[in-house]
């Protein structure tokens, strides 16, 4: 099967591992930004196969994980309003708020529905003109075009009972924040292939130049990841920075121009809080003024929200690459997928969930 079996070829993977061992003459720390890449790394044992000279740390590229607790609390408050239907992707329903999650809210009578696209939520609004339909619009640049399209379509059709609770974030500002943070150890990045499929890689070039790091967009299969790691190692060993695309079958420098166009039409760039990290300047998207009527945060006044994070949860350190999940004292004991303290243990892309699922610290399970 083209573009699948060959990227899972064990012989090719072993050759790449041998080349990484040969090329890595010093210790290097590389961050894979995307949670999907983290799960592929753990599922395929890549972290255990790499030489001691190459360490992978896990980044904040999990949209569920970085959605602020305040947004979860606001979604819970909006869902509790009579006459409101809250629509969301399924992985958001188990993200813990201060006291409960959206699944618990649904069990208490809130009309919370799982959808597979924001356009599904728009259709619910068309079908239920007597109710307010709110879509929980979270994610990185990958989800932003579809979320923008839903708002634009609602405006064109005059669907007045549709709105979005927006928590959109962007990768390059997070990279800058990580590289600028005290104690940063990251020397190179594997960039998220699906984000780059939308945005291209040109927006990474200023980051690579400013911080002198290599950034390699790559895919999610074992050979993709090992090829990306090898390219980062080669650049580090040669003292080179810049962007080198290792996902040419999907990613181009300019990305998807039409997707970027609809994003720019509907959204403006703004400062945005990231769960466990804090506010990162110019890292988020908000609805532009002409679409403000579709902003659920403005449409529904739910009062002041001041949520409290768990004191035991150290997911913020995990998301910045400062801490491996199994180094958290709560991992596998107070914090499990059945009783998570933070979103990194809930999400299908969360680093803590990956460590738990693939038994990287079996003594604590």
mmCIF file with all atom_site columns, C-alpha atoms in Angstrom, residues 31-223:
data_model
loop_
_atom_site.group_PDB
_atom_site.id
_atom_site.type_symbol
_atom_site.label_atom_id
_atom_site.label_alt_id
_atom_site.label_comp_id
_atom_site.label_asym_id
_atom_site.label_entity_id
_atom_site.label_seq_id
_atom_site.pdbx_PDB_ins_code
_atom_site.Cartn_x
_atom_site.Cartn_y
_atom_site.Cartn_z
_atom_site.occupancy
_atom_site.B_iso_or_equiv
_atom_site.pdbx_formal_charge
_atom_site.auth_seq_id
_atom_site.auth_comp_id
_atom_site.auth_asym_id
_atom_site.auth_atom_id
_atom_site.pdbx_PDB_model_num
ATOM 1   C CA . UNK A 1 31  ? 11.227  17.862 20.948 1.00 0.00 ? 31  UNK A CA 1
ATOM 2   C CA . UNK A 1 32  ? 8.432   16.337 18.920 1.00 0.00 ? 32  UNK A CA 1
ATOM 3   C CA . UNK A 1 33  ? 5.776   19.024 19.080 1.00 0.00 ? 33  UNK A CA 1
ATOM 4   C CA . UNK A 1 34  ? 2.744   16.937 18.160 1.00 0.00 ? 34  UNK A CA 1
ATOM 5   C CA . UNK A 1 35  ? 0.912   14.620 20.547 1.00 0.00 ? 35  UNK A CA 1
ATOM 6   C CA . UNK A 1 36  ? 0.140   12.286 17.668 1.00 0.00 ? 36  UNK A CA 1
ATOM 7   C CA . UNK A 1 37  ? 3.866   11.951 17.087 1.00 0.00 ? 37  UNK A CA 1
ATOM 8   C CA . UNK A 1 38  ? 4.383   11.278 20.803 1.00 0.00 ? 38  UNK A CA 1
ATOM 9   C CA . UNK A 1 39  ? 1.930   8.389  20.721 1.00 0.00 ? 39  UNK A CA 1
ATOM 10  C CA . UNK A 1 40  ? 3.565   6.956  17.606 1.00 0.00 ? 40  UNK A CA 1
ATOM 11  C CA . UNK A 1 41  ? 6.992   7.228  19.262 1.00 0.00 ? 41  UNK A CA 1
ATOM 12  C CA . UNK A 1 42  ? 5.755   5.358  22.333 1.00 0.00 ? 42  UNK A CA 1
ATOM 13  C CA . UNK A 1 43  ? 3.644   2.798  20.462 1.00 0.00 ? 43  UNK A CA 1
ATOM 14  C CA . UNK A 1 44  ? 6.559   1.820  18.246 1.00 0.00 ? 44  UNK A CA 1
ATOM 15  C CA . UNK A 1 45  ? 9.170   1.914  21.012 1.00 0.00 ? 45  UNK A CA 1
ATOM 16  C CA . UNK A 1 46  ? 11.246  4.543  19.219 1.00 0.00 ? 46  UNK A CA 1
ATOM 17  C CA . UNK A 1 47  ? 12.166  6.229  22.501 1.00 0.00 ? 47  UNK A CA 1
ATOM 18  C CA . UNK A 1 48  ? 13.689  2.950  23.685 1.00 0.00 ? 48  UNK A CA 1
ATOM 19  C CA . UNK A 1 49  ? 15.500  2.177  20.425 1.00 0.00 ? 49  UNK A CA 1
ATOM 20  C CA . UNK A 1 50  ? 17.277  5.509  20.066 1.00 0.00 ? 50  UNK A CA 1
ATOM 21  C CA . UNK A 1 51  ? 20.877  5.747  21.277 1.00 0.00 ? 51  UNK A CA 1
ATOM 22  C CA . UNK A 1 52  ? 21.579  7.406  24.619 1.00 0.00 ? 52  UNK A CA 1
ATOM 23  C CA . UNK A 1 53  ? 22.954  10.376 22.723 1.00 0.00 ? 53  UNK A CA 1
ATOM 24  C CA . UNK A 1 54  ? 19.472  11.312 21.461 1.00 0.00 ? 54  UNK A CA 1
ATOM 25  C CA . UNK A 1 55  ? 16.691  12.188 23.871 1.00 0.00 ? 55  UNK A CA 1
ATOM 26  C CA . UNK A 1 56  ? 13.125  12.939 22.824 1.00 0.00 ? 56  UNK A CA 1
ATOM 27  C CA . UNK A 1 57  ? 11.029  15.264 24.958 1.00 0.00 ? 57  UNK A CA 1
ATOM 28  C CA . UNK A 1 58  ? 7.365   15.862 24.390 1.00 0.00 ? 58  UNK A CA 1
ATOM 29  C CA . UNK A 1 59  ? 5.828   19.191 23.444 1.00 0.00 ? 59  UNK A CA 1
ATOM 30  C CA . UNK A 1 60  ? 2.528   21.029 23.806 1.00 0.00 ? 60  UNK A CA 1
ATOM 31  C CA . UNK A 1 61  ? 1.052   19.917 20.475 1.00 0.00 ? 61  UNK A CA 1
ATOM 32  C CA . UNK A 1 62  ? -2.033  18.328 22.012 1.00 0.00 ? 62  UNK A CA 1
ATOM 33  C CA . UNK A 1 63  ? -5.021  20.652 21.564 1.00 0.00 ? 63  UNK A CA 1
ATOM 34  C CA . UNK A 1 64  ? -7.068  19.032 24.303 1.00 0.00 ? 64  UNK A CA 1
ATOM 35  C CA . UNK A 1 65  ? -4.154  19.298 26.723 1.00 0.00 ? 65  UNK A CA 1
ATOM 36  C CA . UNK A 1 66  ? -3.556  23.026 26.277 1.00 0.00 ? 66  UNK A CA 1
ATOM 37  C CA . UNK A 1 67  ? -7.188  24.159 26.283 1.00 0.00 ? 67  UNK A CA 1
ATOM 38  C CA . UNK A 1 68  ? -7.354  26.408 29.364 1.00 0.00 ? 68  UNK A CA 1
ATOM 39  C CA . UNK A 1 69  ? -9.220  25.237 32.426 1.00 0.00 ? 69  UNK A CA 1
ATOM 40  C CA . UNK A 1 70  ? -11.175 28.488 32.229 1.00 0.00 ? 70  UNK A CA 1
ATOM 41  C CA . UNK A 1 71  ? -12.489 27.442 28.805 1.00 0.00 ? 71  UNK A CA 1
ATOM 42  C CA . UNK A 1 72  ? -13.628 24.083 30.197 1.00 0.00 ? 72  UNK A CA 1
ATOM 43  C CA . UNK A 1 73  ? -15.371 25.824 33.093 1.00 0.00 ? 73  UNK A CA 1
ATOM 44  C CA . UNK A 1 74  ? -17.002 28.274 30.694 1.00 0.00 ? 74  UNK A CA 1
ATOM 45  C CA . UNK A 1 75  ? -18.198 25.402 28.499 1.00 0.00 ? 75  UNK A CA 1
ATOM 46  C CA . UNK A 1 76  ? -19.688 23.715 31.566 1.00 0.00 ? 76  UNK A CA 1
ATOM 47  C CA . UNK A 1 77  ? -21.442 26.932 32.558 1.00 0.00 ? 77  UNK A CA 1
ATOM 48  C CA . UNK A 1 78  ? -22.815 27.503 29.056 1.00 0.00 ? 78  UNK A CA 1
ATOM 49  C CA . UNK A 1 79  ? -23.990 23.894 28.796 1.00 0.00 ? 79  UNK A CA 1
ATOM 50  C CA . UNK A 1 80  ? -25.958 24.359 32.016 1.00 0.00 ? 80  UNK A CA 1
ATOM 51  C CA . UNK A 1 81  ? -28.029 27.207 30.544 1.00 0.00 ? 81  UNK A CA 1
ATOM 52  C CA . UNK A 1 82  ? -31.570 26.038 29.631 1.00 0.00 ? 82  UNK A CA 1
ATOM 53  C CA . UNK A 1 83  ? -32.144 25.914 25.890 1.00 0.00 ? 83  UNK A CA 1
ATOM 54  C CA . UNK A 1 84  ? -28.460 25.482 25.001 1.00 0.00 ? 84  UNK A CA 1
ATOM 55  C CA . UNK A 1 85  ? -27.007 22.566 23.061 1.00 0.00 ? 85  UNK A CA 1
ATOM 56  C CA . UNK A 1 86  ? -23.254 22.271 23.486 1.00 0.00 ? 86  UNK A CA 1
ATOM 57  C CA . UNK A 1 87  ? -21.524 20.402 20.652 1.00 0.00 ? 87  UNK A CA 1
ATOM 58  C CA . UNK A 1 88  ? -17.958 19.163 20.948 1.00 0.00 ? 88  UNK A CA 1
ATOM 59  C CA . UNK A 1 89  ? -15.442 16.663 19.693 1.00 0.00 ? 89  UNK A CA 1
ATOM 60  C CA . UNK A 1 90  ? -15.570 13.581 21.889 1.00 0.00 ? 90  UNK A CA 1
ATOM 61  C CA . UNK A 1 91  ? -12.100 13.895 23.397 1.00 0.00 ? 91  UNK A CA 1
ATOM 62  C CA . UNK A 1 92  ? -13.071 17.143 25.129 1.00 0.00 ? 92  UNK A CA 1
ATOM 63  C CA . UNK A 1 93  ? -15.842 15.560 27.191 1.00 0.00 ? 93  UNK A CA 1
ATOM 64  C CA . UNK A 1 94  ? -13.553 13.876 29.709 1.00 0.00 ? 94  UNK A CA 1
ATOM 65  C CA . UNK A 1 95  ? -11.164 16.789 30.194 1.00 0.00 ? 95  UNK A CA 1
ATOM 66  C CA . UNK A 1 96  ? -11.386 17.583 33.920 1.00 0.00 ? 96  UNK A CA 1
ATOM 67  C CA . UNK A 1 97  ? -12.626 20.953 35.071 1.00 0.00 ? 97  UNK A CA 1
ATOM 68  C CA . UNK A 1 98  ? -12.248 22.072 38.661 1.00 0.00 ? 98  UNK A CA 1
ATOM 69  C CA . UNK A 1 99  ? -14.937 19.658 39.873 1.00 0.00 ? 99  UNK A CA 1
ATOM 70  C CA . UNK A 1 100 ? -16.417 17.819 36.877 1.00 0.00 ? 100 UNK A CA 1
ATOM 71  C CA . UNK A 1 101 ? -16.214 17.283 33.123 1.00 0.00 ? 101 UNK A CA 1
ATOM 72  C CA . UNK A 1 102 ? -18.701 17.587 30.267 1.00 0.00 ? 102 UNK A CA 1
ATOM 73  C CA . UNK A 1 103 ? -19.656 13.913 30.504 1.00 0.00 ? 103 UNK A CA 1
ATOM 74  C CA . UNK A 1 104 ? -20.761 14.535 34.093 1.00 0.00 ? 104 UNK A CA 1
ATOM 75  C CA . UNK A 1 105 ? -22.640 17.645 32.977 1.00 0.00 ? 105 UNK A CA 1
ATOM 76  C CA . UNK A 1 106 ? -24.483 15.531 30.381 1.00 0.00 ? 106 UNK A CA 1
ATOM 77  C CA . UNK A 1 107 ? -25.370 12.962 33.035 1.00 0.00 ? 107 UNK A CA 1
ATOM 78  C CA . UNK A 1 108 ? -26.852 15.817 35.075 1.00 0.00 ? 108 UNK A CA 1
ATOM 79  C CA . UNK A 1 109 ? -29.154 16.811 32.229 1.00 0.00 ? 109 UNK A CA 1
ATOM 80  C CA . UNK A 1 110 ? -27.141 19.213 30.068 1.00 0.00 ? 110 UNK A CA 1
ATOM 81  C CA . UNK A 1 111 ? -27.632 18.740 26.314 1.00 0.00 ? 111 UNK A CA 1
ATOM 82  C CA . UNK A 1 112 ? -24.028 17.932 25.356 1.00 0.00 ? 112 UNK A CA 1
ATOM 83  C CA . UNK A 1 113 ? -23.530 16.265 21.983 1.00 0.00 ? 113 UNK A CA 1
ATOM 84  C CA . UNK A 1 114 ? -20.519 14.716 20.283 1.00 0.00 ? 114 UNK A CA 1
ATOM 85  C CA . UNK A 1 115 ? -19.909 15.818 16.703 1.00 0.00 ? 115 UNK A CA 1
ATOM 86  C CA . UNK A 1 116 ? -17.207 15.019 14.167 1.00 0.00 ? 116 UNK A CA 1
ATOM 87  C CA . UNK A 1 117 ? -17.075 18.442 12.521 1.00 0.00 ? 117 UNK A CA 1
ATOM 88  C CA . UNK A 1 118 ? -18.117 22.027 13.313 1.00 0.00 ? 118 UNK A CA 1
ATOM 89  C CA . UNK A 1 119 ? -20.366 21.746 10.275 1.00 0.00 ? 119 UNK A CA 1
ATOM 90  C CA . UNK A 1 120 ? -22.252 19.010 12.152 1.00 0.00 ? 120 UNK A CA 1
ATOM 91  C CA . UNK A 1 121 ? -22.833 21.528 14.939 1.00 0.00 ? 121 UNK A CA 1
ATOM 92  C CA . UNK A 1 122 ? -24.056 24.055 12.386 1.00 0.00 ? 122 UNK A CA 1
ATOM 93  C CA . UNK A 1 123 ? -26.532 21.481 11.093 1.00 0.00 ? 123 UNK A CA 1
ATOM 94  C CA . UNK A 1 124 ? -27.809 20.926 14.643 1.00 0.00 ? 124 UNK A CA 1
ATOM 95  C CA . UNK A 1 125 ? -28.442 24.679 14.811 1.00 0.00 ? 125 UNK A CA 1
ATOM 96  C CA . UNK A 1 126 ? -30.377 24.553 11.537 1.00 0.00 ? 126 UNK A CA 1
ATOM 97  C CA . UNK A 1 127 ? -32.441 21.629 12.855 1.00 0.00 ? 127 UNK A CA 1
ATOM 98  C CA . UNK A 1 128 ? -33.148 23.278 16.225 1.00 0.00 ? 128 UNK A CA 1
ATOM 99  C CA . UNK A 1 129 ? -33.999 26.934 15.516 1.00 0.00 ? 129 UNK A CA 1
ATOM 100 C CA . UNK A 1 130 ? -35.549 27.332 18.957 1.00 0.00 ? 130 UNK A CA 1
ATOM 101 C CA . UNK A 1 131 ? -32.295 26.521 20.770 1.00 0.00 ? 131 UNK A CA 1
ATOM 102 C CA . UNK A 1 132 ? -28.837 28.033 20.992 1.00 0.00 ? 132 UNK A CA 1
ATOM 103 C CA . UNK A 1 133 ? -26.125 25.739 19.637 1.00 0.00 ? 133 UNK A CA 1
ATOM 104 C CA . UNK A 1 134 ? -22.581 26.314 20.835 1.00 0.00 ? 134 UNK A CA 1
ATOM 105 C CA . UNK A 1 135 ? -19.604 24.535 19.316 1.00 0.00 ? 135 UNK A CA 1
ATOM 106 C CA . UNK A 1 136 ? -16.515 24.141 21.502 1.00 0.00 ? 136 UNK A CA 1
ATOM 107 C CA . UNK A 1 137 ? -13.933 25.209 18.918 1.00 0.00 ? 137 UNK A CA 1
ATOM 108 C CA . UNK A 1 138 ? -10.523 24.090 20.145 1.00 0.00 ? 138 UNK A CA 1
ATOM 109 C CA . UNK A 1 139 ? -7.331  23.060 18.450 1.00 0.00 ? 139 UNK A CA 1
ATOM 110 C CA . UNK A 1 140 ? -4.288  24.149 16.502 1.00 0.00 ? 140 UNK A CA 1
ATOM 111 C CA . UNK A 1 141 ? -4.037  25.371 12.937 1.00 0.00 ? 141 UNK A CA 1
ATOM 112 C CA . UNK A 1 142 ? -5.396  22.015 11.748 1.00 0.00 ? 142 UNK A CA 1
ATOM 113 C CA . UNK A 1 143 ? -8.913  22.635 13.095 1.00 0.00 ? 143 UNK A CA 1
ATOM 114 C CA . UNK A 1 144 ? -9.008  26.398 12.559 1.00 0.00 ? 144 UNK A CA 1
ATOM 115 C CA . UNK A 1 145 ? -10.030 26.336 8.854  1.00 0.00 ? 145 UNK A CA 1
ATOM 116 C CA . UNK A 1 146 ? -13.083 24.130 9.483  1.00 0.00 ? 146 UNK A CA 1
ATOM 117 C CA . UNK A 1 147 ? -14.069 26.170 12.536 1.00 0.00 ? 147 UNK A CA 1
ATOM 118 C CA . UNK A 1 148 ? -13.741 29.337 10.458 1.00 0.00 ? 148 UNK A CA 1
ATOM 119 C CA . UNK A 1 149 ? -15.810 27.822 7.639  1.00 0.00 ? 149 UNK A CA 1
ATOM 120 C CA . UNK A 1 150 ? -18.648 26.988 10.028 1.00 0.00 ? 150 UNK A CA 1
ATOM 121 C CA . UNK A 1 151 ? -18.803 30.580 11.256 1.00 0.00 ? 151 UNK A CA 1
ATOM 122 C CA . UNK A 1 152 ? -18.607 31.986 7.749  1.00 0.00 ? 152 UNK A CA 1
ATOM 123 C CA . UNK A 1 153 ? -21.360 29.649 6.563  1.00 0.00 ? 153 UNK A CA 1
ATOM 124 C CA . UNK A 1 154 ? -23.571 30.556 9.524  1.00 0.00 ? 154 UNK A CA 1
ATOM 125 C CA . UNK A 1 155 ? -23.126 34.225 8.636  1.00 0.00 ? 155 UNK A CA 1
ATOM 126 C CA . UNK A 1 156 ? -23.957 33.635 4.980  1.00 0.00 ? 156 UNK A CA 1
ATOM 127 C CA . UNK A 1 157 ? -27.094 31.666 5.828  1.00 0.00 ? 157 UNK A CA 1
ATOM 128 C CA . UNK A 1 158 ? -28.150 33.903 8.706  1.00 0.00 ? 158 UNK A CA 1
ATOM 129 C CA . UNK A 1 159 ? -28.127 31.039 11.233 1.00 0.00 ? 159 UNK A CA 1
ATOM 130 C CA . UNK A 1 160 ? -28.451 33.265 14.282 1.00 0.00 ? 160 UNK A CA 1
ATOM 131 C CA . UNK A 1 161 ? -28.618 30.505 16.903 1.00 0.00 ? 161 UNK A CA 1
ATOM 132 C CA . UNK A 1 162 ? -25.093 29.214 16.218 1.00 0.00 ? 162 UNK A CA 1
ATOM 133 C CA . UNK A 1 163 ? -21.934 30.328 18.004 1.00 0.00 ? 163 UNK A CA 1
ATOM 134 C CA . UNK A 1 164 ? -18.473 29.050 18.869 1.00 0.00 ? 164 UNK A CA 1
ATOM 135 C CA . UNK A 1 165 ? -16.592 29.014 22.152 1.00 0.00 ? 165 UNK A CA 1
ATOM 136 C CA . UNK A 1 166 ? -13.156 29.557 20.641 1.00 0.00 ? 166 UNK A CA 1
ATOM 137 C CA . UNK A 1 167 ? -9.863  28.304 22.044 1.00 0.00 ? 167 UNK A CA 1
ATOM 138 C CA . UNK A 1 168 ? -7.631  28.163 18.967 1.00 0.00 ? 168 UNK A CA 1
ATOM 139 C CA . UNK A 1 169 ? -3.863  28.189 19.397 1.00 0.00 ? 169 UNK A CA 1
ATOM 140 C CA . UNK A 1 170 ? -0.831  28.232 17.083 1.00 0.00 ? 170 UNK A CA 1
ATOM 141 C CA . UNK A 1 171 ? 2.437   26.300 17.166 1.00 0.00 ? 171 UNK A CA 1
ATOM 142 C CA . UNK A 1 172 ? 5.241   28.785 16.302 1.00 0.00 ? 172 UNK A CA 1
ATOM 143 C CA . UNK A 1 173 ? 4.585   31.098 19.287 1.00 0.00 ? 173 UNK A CA 1
ATOM 144 C CA . UNK A 1 174 ? 4.677   28.040 21.567 1.00 0.00 ? 174 UNK A CA 1
ATOM 145 C CA . UNK A 1 175 ? 8.060   27.103 20.118 1.00 0.00 ? 175 UNK A CA 1
ATOM 146 C CA . UNK A 1 176 ? 9.316   30.602 20.883 1.00 0.00 ? 176 UNK A CA 1
ATOM 147 C CA . UNK A 1 177 ? 7.998   30.359 24.440 1.00 0.00 ? 177 UNK A CA 1
ATOM 148 C CA . UNK A 1 178 ? 9.705   26.989 24.976 1.00 0.00 ? 178 UNK A CA 1
ATOM 149 C CA . UNK A 1 179 ? 13.017  28.170 23.572 1.00 0.00 ? 179 UNK A CA 1
ATOM 150 C CA . UNK A 1 180 ? 12.859  31.346 25.685 1.00 0.00 ? 180 UNK A CA 1
ATOM 151 C CA . UNK A 1 181 ? 11.932  29.626 28.936 1.00 0.00 ? 181 UNK A CA 1
ATOM 152 C CA . UNK A 1 182 ? 14.432  29.260 31.794 1.00 0.00 ? 182 UNK A CA 1
ATOM 153 C CA . UNK A 1 183 ? 15.983  25.827 31.867 1.00 0.00 ? 183 UNK A CA 1
ATOM 154 C CA . UNK A 1 184 ? 15.096  25.042 28.251 1.00 0.00 ? 184 UNK A CA 1
ATOM 155 C CA . UNK A 1 185 ? 16.942  21.963 26.961 1.00 0.00 ? 185 UNK A CA 1
ATOM 156 C CA . UNK A 1 186 ? 15.376  21.690 23.507 1.00 0.00 ? 186 UNK A CA 1
ATOM 157 C CA . UNK A 1 187 ? 17.937  21.950 20.698 1.00 0.00 ? 187 UNK A CA 1
ATOM 158 C CA . UNK A 1 188 ? 15.813  20.959 17.728 1.00 0.00 ? 188 UNK A CA 1
ATOM 159 C CA . UNK A 1 189 ? 12.201  20.214 16.763 1.00 0.00 ? 189 UNK A CA 1
ATOM 160 C CA . UNK A 1 190 ? 10.152  17.706 14.853 1.00 0.00 ? 190 UNK A CA 1
ATOM 161 C CA . UNK A 1 191 ? 7.326   19.907 13.593 1.00 0.00 ? 191 UNK A CA 1
ATOM 162 C CA . UNK A 1 192 ? 3.789   18.539 13.325 1.00 0.00 ? 192 UNK A CA 1
ATOM 163 C CA . UNK A 1 193 ? 3.102   17.322 9.817  1.00 0.00 ? 193 UNK A CA 1
ATOM 164 C CA . UNK A 1 194 ? -0.635  17.981 9.801  1.00 0.00 ? 194 UNK A CA 1
ATOM 165 C CA . UNK A 1 195 ? -0.194  21.552 11.075 1.00 0.00 ? 195 UNK A CA 1
ATOM 166 C CA . UNK A 1 196 ? 2.368   22.156 8.349  1.00 0.00 ? 196 UNK A CA 1
ATOM 167 C CA . UNK A 1 197 ? -0.038  20.670 5.787  1.00 0.00 ? 197 UNK A CA 1
ATOM 168 C CA . UNK A 1 198 ? -2.248  23.689 6.508  1.00 0.00 ? 198 UNK A CA 1
ATOM 169 C CA . UNK A 1 199 ? 0.297   26.400 7.273  1.00 0.00 ? 199 UNK A CA 1
ATOM 170 C CA . UNK A 1 200 ? 3.355   25.243 5.348  1.00 0.00 ? 200 UNK A CA 1
ATOM 171 C CA . UNK A 1 201 ? 6.773   25.705 6.902  1.00 0.00 ? 201 UNK A CA 1
ATOM 172 C CA . UNK A 1 202 ? 7.642   29.315 6.078  1.00 0.00 ? 202 UNK A CA 1
ATOM 173 C CA . UNK A 1 203 ? 6.318   30.516 9.457  1.00 0.00 ? 203 UNK A CA 1
ATOM 174 C CA . UNK A 1 204 ? 8.946   28.335 11.182 1.00 0.00 ? 204 UNK A CA 1
ATOM 175 C CA . UNK A 1 205 ? 11.844  29.983 9.383  1.00 0.00 ? 205 UNK A CA 1
ATOM 176 C CA . UNK A 1 206 ? 11.948  33.097 11.621 1.00 0.00 ? 206 UNK A CA 1
ATOM 177 C CA . UNK A 1 207 ? 11.904  30.843 14.723 1.00 0.00 ? 207 UNK A CA 1
ATOM 178 C CA . UNK A 1 208 ? 14.791  28.748 13.423 1.00 0.00 ? 208 UNK A CA 1
ATOM 179 C CA . UNK A 1 209 ? 16.770  31.868 12.549 1.00 0.00 ? 209 UNK A CA 1
ATOM 180 C CA . UNK A 1 210 ? 16.088  33.712 15.821 1.00 0.00 ? 210 UNK A CA 1
ATOM 181 C CA . UNK A 1 211 ? 17.050  30.783 18.055 1.00 0.00 ? 211 UNK A CA 1
ATOM 182 C CA . UNK A 1 212 ? 19.538  28.972 15.843 1.00 0.00 ? 212 UNK A CA 1
ATOM 183 C CA . UNK A 1 213 ? 17.712  25.642 15.893 1.00 0.00 ? 213 UNK A CA 1
ATOM 184 C CA . UNK A 1 214 ? 16.807  23.045 13.273 1.00 0.00 ? 214 UNK A CA 1
ATOM 185 C CA . UNK A 1 215 ? 13.100  22.424 12.675 1.00 0.00 ? 215 UNK A CA 1
ATOM 186 C CA . UNK A 1 216 ? 12.037  19.412 10.613 1.00 0.00 ? 216 UNK A CA 1
ATOM 187 C CA . UNK A 1 217 ? 8.365   18.896 9.651  1.00 0.00 ? 217 UNK A CA 1
ATOM 188 C CA . UNK A 1 218 ? 7.710   15.171 9.588  1.00 0.00 ? 218 UNK A CA 1
ATOM 189 C CA . UNK A 1 219 ? 4.939   12.590 9.568  1.00 0.00 ? 219 UNK A CA 1
ATOM 190 C CA . UNK A 1 220 ? 3.699   10.034 12.052 1.00 0.00 ? 220 UNK A CA 1
ATOM 191 C CA . UNK A 1 221 ? 4.811   6.602  10.881 1.00 0.00 ? 221 UNK A CA 1
ATOM 192 C CA . UNK A 1 222 ? 7.988   5.035  12.361 1.00 0.00 ? 222 UNK A CA 1
ATOM 193 C CA . UNK A 1 223 ? 10.102  5.678  9.274  1.00 0.00 ? 223 UNK A CA 1
#
